[in-house]
Amino acid sequence: VFDAVANDLVLGALDGVNCTIFAYGQTGSGKTHTICGGKGSTAHERGIIPRALSTIFEAIDDRSDGIHYSVSMSMIEIYKEVGHDLLTKAAGHLGKKVLPTVTVSVKGQSAVLHGCKRVAIASEEDGLNQYFLGDVNRTVAATPHNLASSRSHCVCTIFIEASDPAEQVVRTSKVQIVDLAGSERLKPGEQGSQNSKSLMKEAVSINLSLHYLSAVISALNQGSKSVPWRNSYLTKLLKDALGGNAKAAMVMTVNPSDAALPETISSCRFAQRVANV
């Protein structure tokens, strides 16, 4: 999956081209497994984020163009329309973790994060250590569809700064990898998050956020002059990925069961709209 979807985009970032890779699909269909990987320690179980880090540092080591590369990263989650910095040791009381709040604003064609830690990384190992810290801090909960369901959107951004002493220029770019929280149909009488008040609130927030993302995609497809970027945290954050000159790819995951067919069809239709942007 990485070679087919992400490898060329990640390598392009070393040449100054921003890119975004995000996963979309029903809860429990394998988005987090695709983006983050399995819980095992073997290389073939790694997800897109660990593989992107490995690809970047291998490519830098292989280059002999005299350019100096500096790499840093940030990692945030969007939980019920509030951003949190994941690259910090969570404080808290009585077992409840508290993470620093991150806000987002739109400046021109770019999204600007405020209060987000950006950590310099000098090697693949440094990057993986930061990623593992962020992964541990994510909000998860057991749902009827997934025993460890991600209840937030997660955005991992790898920043690359290339300094060319010969031409005296500095080129900046970023690789943005997004693990979207899963969509979930909330119908009375069905087994799902509607049977828990807290899970229900989370699911409503997730579905609304994904609805606003769908509205942005539809507006872009129609060539609308008014695109509703400011409707949600997620759409503001993705403005320069979907509306700018960056390259983007989406991985759609589906649940193979017959019961999930309506959600699978809905996901396929959304993917088709994204492909037309």
Coordinates of C-alpha atoms in Angstrom, one line a residue:
V1 CA 0.0 0.0 0.0
F2 CA 2.8 2.4 0.9
D3 CA 4.6 1.8 -2.4
A4 CA 1.5 2.3 -4.5
V5 CA 0.0 5.3 -2.6
A6 CA 2.6 7.2 -0.6
N7 CA 6.2 6.5 -1.7
D8 CA 6.4 9.0 -4.6
L9 CA 4.6 11.7 -2.7
V10 CA 7.0 11.4 0.3
L11 CA 10.0 11.5 -2.0
G12 CA 8.6 14.5 -3.8
A13 CA 8.5 16.4 -0.4
L14 CA 12.3 16.3 -0.4
D15 CA 12.2 18.3 -3.7
G16 CA 9.8 20.9 -2.1
V17 CA 6.4 19.6 -3.0
N18 CA 3.9 19.4 -0.1
C19 CA 1.8 16.2 0.1
T20 CA -1.0 14.8 2.2
I21 CA -2.1 11.2 2.6
F22 CA -5.3 10.4 4.5
A23 CA -7.4 7.4 5.2
Y24 CA -11.2 7.4 5.2
G25 CA -13.7 4.7 5.9
Q26 CA -16.2 3.1 8.3
T27 CA -15.1 2.6 11.9
G28 CA -13.4 -0.7 12.4
S29 CA -12.4 -1.0 8.7
G30 CA -8.6 -0.7 9.1
K31 CA -7.7 3.0 8.7
T32 CA -5.5 3.2 11.8
H33 CA -3.9 -0.1 10.9
T34 CA -3.1 1.2 7.5
I35 CA -1.7 4.6 8.7
C36 CA -0.1 3.5 11.9
G37 CA 0.6 -0.2 11.5
G38 CA 0.0 -3.3 13.7
K39 CA 1.1 -3.8 17.2
G40 CA 3.9 -6.2 16.3
S41 CA 7.6 -5.2 15.9
T42 CA 8.3 -6.7 12.5
A43 CA 9.0 -4.4 9.5
H44 CA 6.2 -5.7 7.4
E45 CA 3.6 -4.6 10.0
R46 CA 4.6 -1.0 9.9
G47 CA 2.1 1.6 8.7
I48 CA 2.4 4.6 6.4
I49 CA 3.8 6.9 9.1
P50 CA 6.7 4.7 10.2
R51 CA 7.5 3.9 6.5
A52 CA 7.4 7.6 5.6
L53 CA 9.9 8.4 8.3
S54 CA 12.2 5.5 7.1
T55 CA 11.9 6.6 3.4
I56 CA 12.7 10.2 4.2
F57 CA 15.9 9.5 6.1
E58 CA 17.1 6.8 3.7
A59 CA 16.6 9.2 0.8
I60 CA 18.5 12.0 2.6
D61 CA 21.4 9.6 3.4
D62 CA 21.5 8.5 -0.3
R63 CA 21.7 12.0 -1.7
S64 CA 25.0 13.7 -2.5
D65 CA 23.7 17.0 -3.9
G66 CA 25.3 19.1 -1.2
I67 CA 22.0 20.2 0.3
H68 CA 21.5 20.2 4.0
Y69 CA 18.2 18.7 5.2
S70 CA 16.6 19.5 8.6
V71 CA 13.5 17.4 9.6
S72 CA 11.0 18.0 12.3
M73 CA 7.5 16.8 13.1
S74 CA 4.3 17.5 15.0
M75 CA 1.4 15.3 15.8
I76 CA -2.1 16.4 16.9
E77 CA -5.5 14.9 17.4
I78 CA -8.9 16.5 16.8
Y79 CA -11.3 15.3 19.4
K80 CA -14.8 16.7 19.4
E81 CA -13.7 19.8 17.5
V82 CA -10.8 20.6 19.9
G83 CA -7.2 20.1 18.9
H84 CA -4.6 18.5 21.2
D85 CA -0.8 18.3 21.0
L86 CA 0.1 14.6 21.2
L87 CA 3.9 15.1 21.4
T88 CA 3.9 15.8 25.1
K89 CA 3.7 13.8 28.2
A90 CA 0.1 13.9 29.2
A91 CA -0.6 15.5 32.6
G92 CA -3.8 14.6 34.5
H93 CA -5.6 13.7 37.7
L94 CA -7.3 10.5 38.7
G95 CA -6.3 8.7 35.6
K96 CA -7.7 11.4 33.2
K97 CA -5.1 12.6 30.8
V98 CA -4.8 16.3 29.9
L99 CA -3.1 17.4 26.7
P100 CA -2.2 20.9 25.6
T101 CA -4.8 22.6 23.4
V102 CA -4.0 23.5 19.8
T103 CA -5.9 26.0 17.8
V104 CA -6.0 26.5 14.0
S105 CA -6.5 29.5 11.9
V106 CA -6.5 30.1 8.1
K107 CA -4.0 32.6 6.8
G108 CA -4.3 33.1 3.0
Q109 CA -4.1 29.7 1.5
S110 CA -2.5 28.0 4.5
A111 CA -3.5 26.6 7.8
V112 CA -1.6 27.8 10.8
L113 CA -1.5 25.9 14.1
H114 CA -1.1 27.7 17.4
G115 CA 0.2 25.9 20.5
C116 CA 1.5 22.9 18.7
K117 CA 5.0 21.5 19.5
R118 CA 7.3 21.0 16.6
V119 CA 10.1 18.6 17.5
A120 CA 13.4 18.3 15.6
I121 CA 14.3 14.8 14.6
A122 CA 17.8 13.7 13.4
S123 CA 17.1 10.1 12.5
E124 CA 14.4 7.6 11.8
E125 CA 14.8 6.4 15.4
D126 CA 14.1 9.9 16.7
G127 CA 11.0 10.2 14.6
L128 CA 9.7 6.8 15.7
N129 CA 10.2 7.6 19.3
Q130 CA 8.1 10.8 18.9
Y131 CA 5.5 8.9 16.9
F132 CA 5.1 6.2 19.6
L133 CA 4.7 9.0 22.2
G134 CA 1.9 10.6 20.1
D135 CA 0.3 7.2 19.4
V136 CA 0.0 6.4 23.1
N137 CA -1.7 9.7 23.8
R138 CA -4.5 9.2 21.3
T139 CA -8.1 8.9 22.4
V140 CA -9.5 5.4 21.9
A141 CA -12.5 3.5 23.2
A142 CA -14.2 0.2 22.8
T143 CA -17.2 0.3 20.5
P144 CA -19.5 -2.5 19.2
H145 CA -17.6 -2.4 15.9
N146 CA -14.0 -2.1 17.2
L147 CA -12.5 -2.9 20.7
A148 CA -9.9 -0.1 20.2
S149 CA -11.6 2.5 18.1
S150 CA -9.9 5.8 17.4
R151 CA -12.3 8.5 18.6
S152 CA -10.4 11.4 17.1
H153 CA -8.8 12.5 13.8
C154 CA -5.0 12.3 14.0
V155 CA -2.7 14.5 11.9
C156 CA 1.0 13.7 11.8
T157 CA 3.1 16.3 9.9
I158 CA 6.7 15.8 8.9
F159 CA 8.4 19.1 8.0
I160 CA 11.5 19.2 5.7
E161 CA 13.8 22.1 5.3
A162 CA 16.4 21.9 2.5
S163 CA 19.2 24.5 2.6
D164 CA 21.2 24.8 -0.6
P165 CA 24.5 26.7 0.2
A166 CA 25.4 27.0 -3.5
E167 CA 22.3 28.9 -4.5
Q168 CA 21.8 30.4 -1.0
V169 CA 18.1 29.3 -0.8
V170 CA 16.1 27.4 1.7
R171 CA 13.2 25.3 0.5
T172 CA 10.5 24.1 2.9
S173 CA 7.9 21.4 2.5
K174 CA 5.8 19.0 4.5
V175 CA 4.3 15.5 4.5
Q176 CA 0.9 15.5 6.2
I177 CA -0.5 12.0 7.1
V178 CA -4.1 12.0 8.4
D179 CA -5.9 9.1 10.2
L180 CA -9.5 10.1 10.1
A181 CA -11.9 8.8 12.8
G182 CA -14.3 6.3 11.4
S183 CA -17.8 7.2 10.2
E184 CA -20.7 5.3 11.8
R185 CA -24.3 5.1 11.0
L186 CA -26.4 5.8 14.1
K187 CA -29.8 4.2 13.6
P188 CA -32.2 3.5 16.5
G189 CA -32.5 -0.1 17.4
E190 CA -29.1 -1.1 15.8
Q191 CA -26.1 -2.2 17.8
G192 CA -23.7 0.8 17.8
S193 CA -22.4 3.9 19.6
Q194 CA -26.0 5.1 20.2
N195 CA -26.2 2.7 23.1
S196 CA -23.7 4.7 25.1
K197 CA -24.2 8.4 25.8
S198 CA -20.4 9.3 25.7
L199 CA -19.8 7.2 22.5
M200 CA -22.9 8.7 21.0
K201 CA -21.6 12.3 21.5
E202 CA -18.2 11.3 20.0
A203 CA -19.8 9.6 17.0
V204 CA -22.1 12.6 16.3
S205 CA -19.0 14.9 16.4
I206 CA -17.0 12.6 14.1
N207 CA -19.9 12.3 11.6
L208 CA -20.5 16.0 11.6
S209 CA -16.8 16.7 11.0
L210 CA -16.7 14.2 8.1
H211 CA -19.9 15.7 6.7
Y212 CA -18.2 19.1 6.6
L213 CA -15.2 17.5 4.8
S214 CA -17.6 16.0 2.3
A215 CA -19.2 19.4 1.8
V216 CA -15.8 20.9 1.0
I217 CA -15.0 18.1 -1.5
S218 CA -18.4 18.7 -3.2
A219 CA -17.8 22.4 -3.4
L220 CA -14.3 21.9 -5.0
N221 CA -15.8 19.4 -7.5
Q222 CA -18.4 22.0 -8.5
G223 CA -15.9 24.7 -8.9
S224 CA -17.7 26.8 -6.3
K225 CA -16.2 30.2 -5.5
S226 CA -17.3 29.7 -1.9
V227 CA -15.8 26.7 -0.3
P228 CA -16.8 26.1 3.4
W229 CA -13.3 25.7 4.8
R230 CA -14.1 27.3 8.1
N231 CA -17.0 25.0 9.1
S232 CA -14.8 22.7 11.1
Y233 CA -11.3 22.3 12.6
L234 CA -10.5 19.5 10.2
T235 CA -11.4 21.4 7.0
K236 CA -9.5 24.5 8.1
L237 CA -6.4 22.3 8.8
L238 CA -6.7 20.6 5.3
K239 CA -7.2 23.8 3.3
D240 CA -3.6 23.9 1.9
A241 CA -3.7 20.2 1.3
L242 CA -7.0 20.1 -0.7
G243 CA -7.2 23.7 -2.0
G244 CA -3.6 24.6 -2.6
N245 CA -0.8 23.3 -4.9
A246 CA 0.0 20.2 -2.7
K247 CA -0.4 16.7 -3.9
A248 CA -2.9 14.5 -2.0
A249 CA -3.9 10.8 -1.9
M250 CA -6.7 9.1 -0.1
V251 CA -6.8 5.5 1.1
M252 CA -10.3 4.2 1.5
T253 CA -10.9 1.2 3.7
V254 CA -14.0 -0.9 3.8
N255 CA -15.5 -3.6 6.0
P256 CA -16.2 -6.8 4.0
S257 CA -19.2 -7.9 5.9
D258 CA -22.7 -7.7 4.3
A259 CA -24.0 -5.7 7.3
A260 CA -21.6 -2.9 6.4
L261 CA -22.6 -2.7 2.7
P262 CA -24.5 0.7 3.0
E263 CA -21.5 2.3 4.7
T264 CA -19.2 0.8 2.1
I265 CA -21.3 2.2 -0.8
S266 CA -21.3 5.6 0.9
S267 CA -17.5 5.5 1.4
C268 CA -17.0 4.5 -2.3
R269 CA -19.1 7.5 -3.4
F270 CA -17.1 9.8 -1.2
A271 CA -13.8 8.4 -2.7
Q272 CA -15.1 9.0 -6.2
R273 CA -15.7 12.7 -5.4
V274 CA -12.3 13.0 -3.8
A275 CA -10.7 11.5 -7.0
N276 CA -12.3 14.3 -9.1
V277 CA -10.8 17.1 -7.1

